[in-house]
Coordinates of C-alpha atoms in Angstrom, one line a residue:
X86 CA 0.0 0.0 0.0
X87 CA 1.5 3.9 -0.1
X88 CA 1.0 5.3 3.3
X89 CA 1.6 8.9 4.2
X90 CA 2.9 9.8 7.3
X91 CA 2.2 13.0 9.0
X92 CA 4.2 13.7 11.8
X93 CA 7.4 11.4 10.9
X94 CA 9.8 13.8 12.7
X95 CA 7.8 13.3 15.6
X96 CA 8.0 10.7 18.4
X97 CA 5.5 8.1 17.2
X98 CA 5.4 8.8 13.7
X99 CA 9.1 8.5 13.5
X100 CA 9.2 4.9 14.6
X101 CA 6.3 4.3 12.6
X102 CA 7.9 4.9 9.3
X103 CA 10.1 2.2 9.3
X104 CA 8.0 -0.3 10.4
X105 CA 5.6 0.6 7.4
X106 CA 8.8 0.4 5.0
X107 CA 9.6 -3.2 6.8
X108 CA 5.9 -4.4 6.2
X109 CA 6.5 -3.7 2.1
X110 CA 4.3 -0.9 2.3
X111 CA 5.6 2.5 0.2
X112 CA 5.7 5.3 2.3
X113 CA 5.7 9.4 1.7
X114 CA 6.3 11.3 4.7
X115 CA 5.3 15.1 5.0
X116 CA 7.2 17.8 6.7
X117 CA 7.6 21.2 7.2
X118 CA 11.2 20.8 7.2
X119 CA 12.1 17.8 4.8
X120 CA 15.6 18.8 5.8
X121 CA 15.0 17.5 9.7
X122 CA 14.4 13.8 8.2
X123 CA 17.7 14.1 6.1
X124 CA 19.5 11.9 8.7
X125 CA 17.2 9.1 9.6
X126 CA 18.0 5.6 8.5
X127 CA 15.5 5.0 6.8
X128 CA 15.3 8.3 5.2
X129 CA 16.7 7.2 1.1
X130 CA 13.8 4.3 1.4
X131 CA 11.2 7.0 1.2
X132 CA 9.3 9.9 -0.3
X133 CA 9.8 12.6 1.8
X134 CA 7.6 15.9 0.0
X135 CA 7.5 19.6 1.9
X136 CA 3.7 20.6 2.8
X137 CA 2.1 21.8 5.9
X138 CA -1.3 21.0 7.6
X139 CA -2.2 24.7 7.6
X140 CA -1.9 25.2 3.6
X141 CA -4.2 23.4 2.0
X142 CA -2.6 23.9 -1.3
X143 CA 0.2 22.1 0.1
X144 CA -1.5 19.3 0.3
X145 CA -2.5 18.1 -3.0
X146 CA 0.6 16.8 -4.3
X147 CA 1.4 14.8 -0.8
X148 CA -1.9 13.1 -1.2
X149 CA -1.8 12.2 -4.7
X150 CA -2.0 8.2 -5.0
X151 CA -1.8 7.5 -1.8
X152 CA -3.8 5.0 -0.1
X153 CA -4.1 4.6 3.8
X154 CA -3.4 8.0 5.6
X155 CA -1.9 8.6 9.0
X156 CA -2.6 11.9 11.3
X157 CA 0.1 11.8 14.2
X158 CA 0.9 15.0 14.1
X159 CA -0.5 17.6 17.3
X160 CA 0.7 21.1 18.4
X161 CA 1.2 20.2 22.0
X162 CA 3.2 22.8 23.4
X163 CA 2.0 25.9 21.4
X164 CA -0.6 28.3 23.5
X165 CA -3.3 27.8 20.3
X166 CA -2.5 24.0 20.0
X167 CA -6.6 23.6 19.6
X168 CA -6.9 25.5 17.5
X169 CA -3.9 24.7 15.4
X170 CA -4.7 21.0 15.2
X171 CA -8.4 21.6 14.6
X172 CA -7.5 23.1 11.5
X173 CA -5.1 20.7 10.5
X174 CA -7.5 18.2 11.0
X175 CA -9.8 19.7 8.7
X176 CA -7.3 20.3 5.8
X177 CA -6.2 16.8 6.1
X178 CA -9.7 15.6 5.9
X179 CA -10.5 17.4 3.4
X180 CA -7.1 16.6 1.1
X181 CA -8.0 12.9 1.9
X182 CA -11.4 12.8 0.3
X183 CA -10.5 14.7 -2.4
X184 CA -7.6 12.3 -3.1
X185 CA -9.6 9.2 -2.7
X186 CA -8.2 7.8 0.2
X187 CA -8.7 4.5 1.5
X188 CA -8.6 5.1 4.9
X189 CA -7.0 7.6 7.6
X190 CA -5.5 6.6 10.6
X191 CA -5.6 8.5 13.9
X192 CA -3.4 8.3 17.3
X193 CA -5.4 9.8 20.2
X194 CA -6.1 9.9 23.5
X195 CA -8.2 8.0 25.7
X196 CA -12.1 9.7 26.2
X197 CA -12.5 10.9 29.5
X198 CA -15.6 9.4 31.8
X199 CA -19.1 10.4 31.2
X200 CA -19.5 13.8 33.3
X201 CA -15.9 14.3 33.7
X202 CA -14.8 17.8 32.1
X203 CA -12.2 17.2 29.6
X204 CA -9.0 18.4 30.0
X205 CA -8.1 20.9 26.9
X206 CA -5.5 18.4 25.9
X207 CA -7.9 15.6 25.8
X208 CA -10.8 17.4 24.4
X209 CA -8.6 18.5 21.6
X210 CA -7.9 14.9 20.9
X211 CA -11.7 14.0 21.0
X212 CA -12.3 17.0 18.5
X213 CA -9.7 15.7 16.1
X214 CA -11.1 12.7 16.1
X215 CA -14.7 13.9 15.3
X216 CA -13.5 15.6 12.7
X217 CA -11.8 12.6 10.8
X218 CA -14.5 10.4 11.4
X219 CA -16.5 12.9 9.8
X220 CA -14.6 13.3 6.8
X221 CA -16.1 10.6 4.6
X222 CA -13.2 8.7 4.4
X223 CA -13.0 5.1 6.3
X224 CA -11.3 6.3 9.4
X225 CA -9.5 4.4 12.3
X226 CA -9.6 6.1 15.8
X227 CA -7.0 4.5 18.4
X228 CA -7.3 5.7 21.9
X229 CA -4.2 4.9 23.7
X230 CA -3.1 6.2 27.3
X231 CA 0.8 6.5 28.6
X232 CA 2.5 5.7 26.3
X233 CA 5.8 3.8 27.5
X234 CA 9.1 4.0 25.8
X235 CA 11.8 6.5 25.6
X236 CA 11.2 10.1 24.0
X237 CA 7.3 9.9 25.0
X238 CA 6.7 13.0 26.8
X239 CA 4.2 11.6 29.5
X240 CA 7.0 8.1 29.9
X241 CA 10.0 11.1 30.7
X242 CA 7.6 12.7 33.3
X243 CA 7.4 9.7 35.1
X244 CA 11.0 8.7 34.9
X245 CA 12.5 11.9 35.9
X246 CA 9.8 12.3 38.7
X247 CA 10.9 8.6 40.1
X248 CA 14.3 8.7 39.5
X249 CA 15.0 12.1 41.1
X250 CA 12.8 12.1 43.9
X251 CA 12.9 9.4 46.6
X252 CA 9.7 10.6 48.7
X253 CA 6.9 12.6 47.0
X254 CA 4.3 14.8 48.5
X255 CA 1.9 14.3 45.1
X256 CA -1.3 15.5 44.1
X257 CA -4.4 13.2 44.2
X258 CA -4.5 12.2 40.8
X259 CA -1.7 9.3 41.4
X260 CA -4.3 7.5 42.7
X261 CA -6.1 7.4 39.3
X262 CA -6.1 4.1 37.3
X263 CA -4.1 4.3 34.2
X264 CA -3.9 1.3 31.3
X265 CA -0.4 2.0 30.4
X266 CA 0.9 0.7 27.0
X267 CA 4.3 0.4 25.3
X268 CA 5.6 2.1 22.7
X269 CA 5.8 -1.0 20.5
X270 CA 2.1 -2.3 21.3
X271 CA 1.1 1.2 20.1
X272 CA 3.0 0.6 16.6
X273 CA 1.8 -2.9 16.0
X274 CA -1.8 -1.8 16.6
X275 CA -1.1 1.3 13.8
X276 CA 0.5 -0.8 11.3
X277 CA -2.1 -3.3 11.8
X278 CA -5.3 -0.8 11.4
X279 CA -4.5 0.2 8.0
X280 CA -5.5 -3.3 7.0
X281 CA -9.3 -3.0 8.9
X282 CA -12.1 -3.7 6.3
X283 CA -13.3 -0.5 4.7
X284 CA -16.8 -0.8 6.2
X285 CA -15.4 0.0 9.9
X286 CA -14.9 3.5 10.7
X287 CA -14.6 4.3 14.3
X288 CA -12.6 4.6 17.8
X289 CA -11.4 1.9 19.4
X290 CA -9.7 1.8 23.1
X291 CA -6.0 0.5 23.1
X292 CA -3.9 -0.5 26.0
X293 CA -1.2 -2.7 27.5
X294 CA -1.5 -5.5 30.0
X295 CA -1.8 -3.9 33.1
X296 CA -4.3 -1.5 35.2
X297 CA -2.5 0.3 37.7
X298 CA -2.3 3.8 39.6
X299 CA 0.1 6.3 38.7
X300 CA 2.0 5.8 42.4
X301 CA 2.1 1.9 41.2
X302 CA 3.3 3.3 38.2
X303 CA 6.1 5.1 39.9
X304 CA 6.8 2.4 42.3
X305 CA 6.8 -0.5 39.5
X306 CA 9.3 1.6 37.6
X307 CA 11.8 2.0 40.2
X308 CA 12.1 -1.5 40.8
X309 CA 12.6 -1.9 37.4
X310 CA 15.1 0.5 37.1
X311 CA 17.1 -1.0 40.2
X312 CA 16.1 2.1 42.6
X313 CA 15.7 2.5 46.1
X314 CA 11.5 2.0 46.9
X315 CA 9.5 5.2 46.4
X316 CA 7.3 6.8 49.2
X317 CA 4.7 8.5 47.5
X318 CA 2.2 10.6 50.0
X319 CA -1.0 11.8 48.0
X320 CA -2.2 15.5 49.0
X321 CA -5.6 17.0 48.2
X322 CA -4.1 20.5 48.0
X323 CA -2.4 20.3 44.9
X324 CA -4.2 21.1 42.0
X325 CA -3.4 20.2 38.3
X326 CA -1.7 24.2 38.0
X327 CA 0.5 23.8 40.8
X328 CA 1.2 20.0 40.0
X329 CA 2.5 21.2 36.4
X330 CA 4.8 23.7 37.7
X331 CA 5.7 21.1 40.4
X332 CA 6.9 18.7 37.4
X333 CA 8.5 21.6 34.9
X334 CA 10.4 22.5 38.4
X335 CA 11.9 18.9 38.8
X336 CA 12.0 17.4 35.4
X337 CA 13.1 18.9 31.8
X338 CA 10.0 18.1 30.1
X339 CA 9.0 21.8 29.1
X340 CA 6.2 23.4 30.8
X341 CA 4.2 24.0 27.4
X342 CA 4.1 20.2 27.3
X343 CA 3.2 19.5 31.0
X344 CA 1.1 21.6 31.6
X345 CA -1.6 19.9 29.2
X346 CA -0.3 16.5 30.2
X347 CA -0.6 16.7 34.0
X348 CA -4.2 18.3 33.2
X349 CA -4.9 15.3 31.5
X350 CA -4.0 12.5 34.1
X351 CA -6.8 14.0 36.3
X352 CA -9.1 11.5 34.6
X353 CA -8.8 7.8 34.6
X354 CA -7.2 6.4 31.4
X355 CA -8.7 2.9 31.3
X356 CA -9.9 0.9 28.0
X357 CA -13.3 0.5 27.9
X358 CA -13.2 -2.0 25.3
X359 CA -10.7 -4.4 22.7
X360 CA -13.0 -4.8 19.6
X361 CA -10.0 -4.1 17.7
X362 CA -8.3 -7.3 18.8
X363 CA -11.5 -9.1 16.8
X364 CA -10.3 -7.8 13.7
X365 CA -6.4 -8.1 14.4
X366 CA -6.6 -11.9 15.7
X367 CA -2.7 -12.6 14.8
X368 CA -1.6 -10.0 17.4
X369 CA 0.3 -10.9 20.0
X370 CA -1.2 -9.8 23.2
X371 CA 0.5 -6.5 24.7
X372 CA 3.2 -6.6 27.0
X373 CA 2.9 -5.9 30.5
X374 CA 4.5 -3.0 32.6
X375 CA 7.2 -3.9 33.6
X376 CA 8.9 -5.5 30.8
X377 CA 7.6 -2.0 28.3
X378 CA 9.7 -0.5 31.1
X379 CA 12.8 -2.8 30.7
X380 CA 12.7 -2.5 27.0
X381 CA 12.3 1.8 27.3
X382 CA 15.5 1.9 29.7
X383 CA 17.2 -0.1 27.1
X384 CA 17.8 -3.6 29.5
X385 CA 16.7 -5.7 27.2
X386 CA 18.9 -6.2 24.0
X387 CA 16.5 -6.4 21.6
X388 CA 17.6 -5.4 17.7
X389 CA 14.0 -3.9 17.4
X390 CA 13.5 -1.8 20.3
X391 CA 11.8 1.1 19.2
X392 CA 11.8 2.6 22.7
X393 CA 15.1 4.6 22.6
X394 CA 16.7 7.0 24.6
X395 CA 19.2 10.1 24.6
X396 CA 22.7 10.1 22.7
X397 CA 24.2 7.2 23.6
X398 CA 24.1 4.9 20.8
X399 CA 27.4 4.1 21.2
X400 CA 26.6 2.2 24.6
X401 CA 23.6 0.2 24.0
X402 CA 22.5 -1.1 21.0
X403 CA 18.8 -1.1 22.3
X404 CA 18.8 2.5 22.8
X405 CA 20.1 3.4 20.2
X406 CA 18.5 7.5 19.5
X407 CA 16.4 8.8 16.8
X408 CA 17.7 12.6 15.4
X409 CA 13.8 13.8 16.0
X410 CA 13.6 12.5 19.6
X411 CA 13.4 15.9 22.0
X412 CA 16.4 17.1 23.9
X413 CA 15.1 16.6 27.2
X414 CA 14.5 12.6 26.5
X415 CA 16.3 9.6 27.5
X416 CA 17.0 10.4 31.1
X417 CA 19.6 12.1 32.8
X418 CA 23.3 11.5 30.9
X419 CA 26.4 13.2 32.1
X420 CA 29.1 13.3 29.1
X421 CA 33.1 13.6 29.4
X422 CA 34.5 13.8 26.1
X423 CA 38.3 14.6 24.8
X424 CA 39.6 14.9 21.2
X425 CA 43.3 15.2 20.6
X426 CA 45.5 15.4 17.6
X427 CA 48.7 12.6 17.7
X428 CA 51.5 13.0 15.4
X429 CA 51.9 9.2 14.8
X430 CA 50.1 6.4 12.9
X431 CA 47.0 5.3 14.3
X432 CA 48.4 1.9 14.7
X433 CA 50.9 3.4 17.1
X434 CA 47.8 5.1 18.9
X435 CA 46.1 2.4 18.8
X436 CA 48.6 0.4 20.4
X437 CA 48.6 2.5 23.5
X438 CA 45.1 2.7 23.5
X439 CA 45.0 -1.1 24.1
X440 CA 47.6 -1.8 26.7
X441 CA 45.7 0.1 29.2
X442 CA 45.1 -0.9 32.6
X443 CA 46.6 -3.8 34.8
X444 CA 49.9 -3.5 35.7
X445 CA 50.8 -0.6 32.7
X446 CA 48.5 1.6 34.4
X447 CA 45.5 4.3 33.5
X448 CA 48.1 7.0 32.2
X449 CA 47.2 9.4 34.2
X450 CA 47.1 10.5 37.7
X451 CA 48.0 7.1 39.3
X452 CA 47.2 8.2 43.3
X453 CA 43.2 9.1 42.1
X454 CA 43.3 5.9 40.8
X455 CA 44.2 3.6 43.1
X456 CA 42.3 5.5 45.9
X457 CA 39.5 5.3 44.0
X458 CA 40.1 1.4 43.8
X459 CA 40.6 0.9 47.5
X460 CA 37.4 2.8 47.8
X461 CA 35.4 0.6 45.9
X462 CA 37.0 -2.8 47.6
X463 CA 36.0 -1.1 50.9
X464 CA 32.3 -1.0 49.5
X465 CA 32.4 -4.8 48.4
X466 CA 33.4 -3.9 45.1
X467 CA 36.2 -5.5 42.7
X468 CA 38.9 -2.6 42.7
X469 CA 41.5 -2.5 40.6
X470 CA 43.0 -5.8 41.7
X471 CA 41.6 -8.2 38.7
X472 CA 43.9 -6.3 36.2
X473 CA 44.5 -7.7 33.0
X474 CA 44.7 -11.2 31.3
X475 CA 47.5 -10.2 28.7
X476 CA 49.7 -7.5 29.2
X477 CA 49.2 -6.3 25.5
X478 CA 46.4 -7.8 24.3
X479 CA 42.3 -7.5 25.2
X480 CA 38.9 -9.2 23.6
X481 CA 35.6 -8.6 24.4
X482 CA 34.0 -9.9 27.4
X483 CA 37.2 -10.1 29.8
X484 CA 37.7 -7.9 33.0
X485 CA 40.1 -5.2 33.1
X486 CA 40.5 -4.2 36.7
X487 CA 37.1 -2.7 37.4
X488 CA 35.9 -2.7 34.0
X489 CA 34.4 -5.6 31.4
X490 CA 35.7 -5.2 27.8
X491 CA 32.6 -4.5 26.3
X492 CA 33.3 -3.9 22.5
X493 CA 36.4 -4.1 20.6
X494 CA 37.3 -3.0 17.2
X495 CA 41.1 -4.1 16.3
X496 CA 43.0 -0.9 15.4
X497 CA 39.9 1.2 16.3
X498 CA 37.5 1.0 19.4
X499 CA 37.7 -0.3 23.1
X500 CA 34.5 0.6 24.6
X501 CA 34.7 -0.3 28.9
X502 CA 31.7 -1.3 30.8
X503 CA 32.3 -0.4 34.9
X504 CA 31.8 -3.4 37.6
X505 CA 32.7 -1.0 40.4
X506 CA 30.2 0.1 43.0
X507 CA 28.4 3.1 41.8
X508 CA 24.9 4.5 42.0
X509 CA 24.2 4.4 38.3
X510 CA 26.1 3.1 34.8
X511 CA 29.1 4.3 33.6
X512 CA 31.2 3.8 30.6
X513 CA 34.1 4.3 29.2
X514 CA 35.0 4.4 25.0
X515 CA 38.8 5.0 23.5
X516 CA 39.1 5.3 19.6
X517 CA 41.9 5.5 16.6
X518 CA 41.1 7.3 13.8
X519 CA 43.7 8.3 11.1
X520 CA 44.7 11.8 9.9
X521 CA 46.7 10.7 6.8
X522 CA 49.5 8.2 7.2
X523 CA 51.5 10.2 10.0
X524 CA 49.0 11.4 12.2
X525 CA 45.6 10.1 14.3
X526 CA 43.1 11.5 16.3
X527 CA 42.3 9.9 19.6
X528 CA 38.9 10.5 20.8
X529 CA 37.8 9.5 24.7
X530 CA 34.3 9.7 25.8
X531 CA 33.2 8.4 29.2
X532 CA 29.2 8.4 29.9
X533 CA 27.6 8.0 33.4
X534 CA 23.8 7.1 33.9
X535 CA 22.6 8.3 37.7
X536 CA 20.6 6.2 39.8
X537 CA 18.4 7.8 41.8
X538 CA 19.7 11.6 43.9
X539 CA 23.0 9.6 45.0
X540 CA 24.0 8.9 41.1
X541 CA 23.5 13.3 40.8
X542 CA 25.5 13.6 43.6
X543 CA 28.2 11.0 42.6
X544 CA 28.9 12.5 39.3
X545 CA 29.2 16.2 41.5
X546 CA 31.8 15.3 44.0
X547 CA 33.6 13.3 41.2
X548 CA 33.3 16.1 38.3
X549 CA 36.5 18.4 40.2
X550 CA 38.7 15.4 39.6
X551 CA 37.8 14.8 35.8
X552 CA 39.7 17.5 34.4
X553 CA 42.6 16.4 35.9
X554 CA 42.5 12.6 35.7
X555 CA 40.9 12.4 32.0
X556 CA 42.6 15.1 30.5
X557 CA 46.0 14.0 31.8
X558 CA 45.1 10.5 30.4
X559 CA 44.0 11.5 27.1
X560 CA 47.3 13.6 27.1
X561 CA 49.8 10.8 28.2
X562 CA 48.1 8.6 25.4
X563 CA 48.7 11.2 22.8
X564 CA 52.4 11.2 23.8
X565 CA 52.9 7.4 24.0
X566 CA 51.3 7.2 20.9
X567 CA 54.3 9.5 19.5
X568 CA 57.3 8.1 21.2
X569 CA 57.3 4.3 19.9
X570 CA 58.7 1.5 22.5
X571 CA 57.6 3.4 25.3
X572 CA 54.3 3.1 27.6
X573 CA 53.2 6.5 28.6
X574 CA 54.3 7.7 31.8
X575 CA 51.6 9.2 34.0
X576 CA 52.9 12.6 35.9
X577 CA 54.5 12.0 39.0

């Protein structure tokens, strides 16, 4: 079939894409900014065409041919978001007729209890909806609550909000039952509703396995994520205003976006219904919880995890980021990174870069070190006493005094996983790369993921020592690298 995607730079339509290119299905994505999809992977497998929801004229040529039509676009975050997405709603309806479209295809949210006043969030999504339905066009409704998986605005609220506050004075609304789903449950249900017979038109309720609270939620996830338990004390007082500036204040998620989010969790988000599992009967059932949590913080190594996090590619496979995905996604990530030029082969750089460790040392600083090493042992950790298996040589998988060799790329990359006892995940990545036949560049990155306030506060009273120990490492590696036969010599 040829799909259009609305909304591919987006969270949801930008995992969506591929999945439709995987399924055999051509696919035309419109944008704005074409030039903001330049860099996804997929990006050369599709039509990518410039339009916009507002300009009807616009439109014409991104509908031409096309067969099954998706709306996952929204304005979240913009004062006039209602309005702005009624309209665009209307255009696309409109352009979708007129084309001859098969069928549209709309991501909402869930509808809020009889009597219960709509937040403006929600009854924005309930407009849009009306609206497609209306158009004339075959149309597919799906009505899904949290979404879990990395980059979805309402999944970062509630792993900030655990992750950086042990106890929680919160308002009452944690108490409200939530049908969380995962990100990938979402996409399967998509890619599956564009296949619906063309005599159903309507909403349907989506969700995952579980019912819970939002404090079970909260508490589930930082079990999950291998975090201290939660004390979570509910408080009439706090109204959905204050609760929104409550969460802008403690996590990044902007307060354009939280405001209409928070709003929204005042109702219960439960399905009411699964009538579109009749028409899908080859669909897996969705995954529960805590495993949608697992896959979103990137512990399960899974090739086709689409819930992925932050910039750190280069450390998980599973979480590996998409260019569209916001800034303030993917969790808390503190960054060291290094870059210096070495007037010698990489070969010769590389050699140095792989004798680290054990008894030729870190290259730097050597008292930090081994303090830092009898401060681990005294916490039950490993220290630096395991050292290395071959004074010259590594491969993947062995330990190298507190670290596991956790990729290796002869002449290249050694990327270290750390064993030692810290409140979080840290990492620690060396690379080779030539400048001509003469020269290199040597690159050093090492990443730390907090756990909990202690992993913020570990990376604090660490950070003072950084410039000193990983700037005089990089250093000492350069000039090893350039003086062949030696080891580098850390200062005295």
């Amino acid at each position: 079939m040829r799909c259009l995607v609305t909304g591919a730079t987006g969270y949801i339509g930008g995992r969506l894409t591929p999945r439709l290119l995987e399924a055999g299905h051509e696919v035309r994505c419109l944008s704005r900014s074409p030039d903001r999809l330049r860099d996804m992977p997929w990006a050369r497998e599709s039509e990518i065409v410039r339009g916009d929801l507002a300009d009807p004229a616009s439109l014409v040529p991104a509908f031409d041919g096309i067969e099954v039509a998706y709306f996952l676009m929204h304005s979240l975050g913009r004062g006039d978001f209602e309005a702005l997405d009624r309209q665009a709603a209307r255009n696309f309806a409109a352009a979708a007729r007129a084309a001859g479209v098969h069928r549209i295809v709309y991501l909402g949210g869930p509808e809020p209890p009889p009597g219960d006043r709509p937040s403006p969030h929600l009854r924005s999504r309930s407009e849009v909806a009306r609206i497609l339905l209306g158009s004339g066009v075959p149309t597919a409704v799906l009505r899904a609550p949290v979404i879990i998986g990395s980059g979805s605005a309402s999944f970062e609220m509630l792993r900030y909000l655990t992750e950086r506050l042990p106890v929680m004075v919160t308002p009452r609304w944690v108490t409200n039952r939530i049908q969380p789903i995962a990100v990938r449950d979402v996409l399967r249900y998509l890619l599956a509703a564009a296949t619906l017979p063309p005599e159903v038109s309507r909403a349907f309720d989506i969700g995952g396995a579980d019912v819970l609270t939002y404090a079970e939620m909260m508490r589930r996830y930082a079990r999950v994520a291998g975090l201290r338990p939660r004390h979570i004390v509910p408080l009439r007082p706090l109204s959905p205003w204050l609760s929104a500036h409550w969460v802008g204040l403690i996590t990044p998620v902007p307060n354009a976006i939280a405001r209409p989010l928070v709003a929204s969790l005042v109702h219960e988000a439960v399905a009411h219904e699964h009538d579109l599992d009749a028409y899908l009967p080859d669909q897996a059932p969705p995954i529960g919880f805590d495993e949608a949590v697992r896959l979103a913080l990137g512990r399960v190594r899974d090739a086709n995890v689409e819930t992925r996090w932050s910039t750190a590619a280069a450390w998980d496979a599973a979480a590996e980021p998409l260019p569209s995905d916001p800034d303030w996604s993917g969790g808390s990530m503190y960054v060291d990174e290094r870059c210096r030029e070495v007037s010698a082969p990489a070969a010769d750089l590389w050699r140095v870069i792989e004798g680290v460790g054990g008894d030729n040392g870190w290259y730097s600083f050597p008292l930090a070190w081994a303090v830092r090493g009898w401060l681990d042992r005294l916490v039950g950790g490993v220290g630096l006493r395991r050292g290395r298996r071959d004074r010259h040589h590594l491969r993947i998988g062995e330990a190298l005094d507190w670290w596991r060799v956790e990729e290796l790329v002869p002449g290249k990359l050694l990327r270290l996983r750390a064993e030692m006892r810290v409140p979080g995940r840290a990492w620690l990545e060396m690379s080779a790369e030539p400048d001509g036949d003469r020269a290199s560049v040597y690159r050093q990155r090492a990443v730390f993921l907090p756990r909990g306030l202690a992993g913020h506060a570990y990376w604090a009273s660490v950070l003072p020592f950084h410039g000193i120990v990983f700037n005089g490492m990089a250093r000492n590696i350069a000039r090893g690298a350039e003086t062949p036969g030696s080891r580098p010599r850390p200062p005295a």
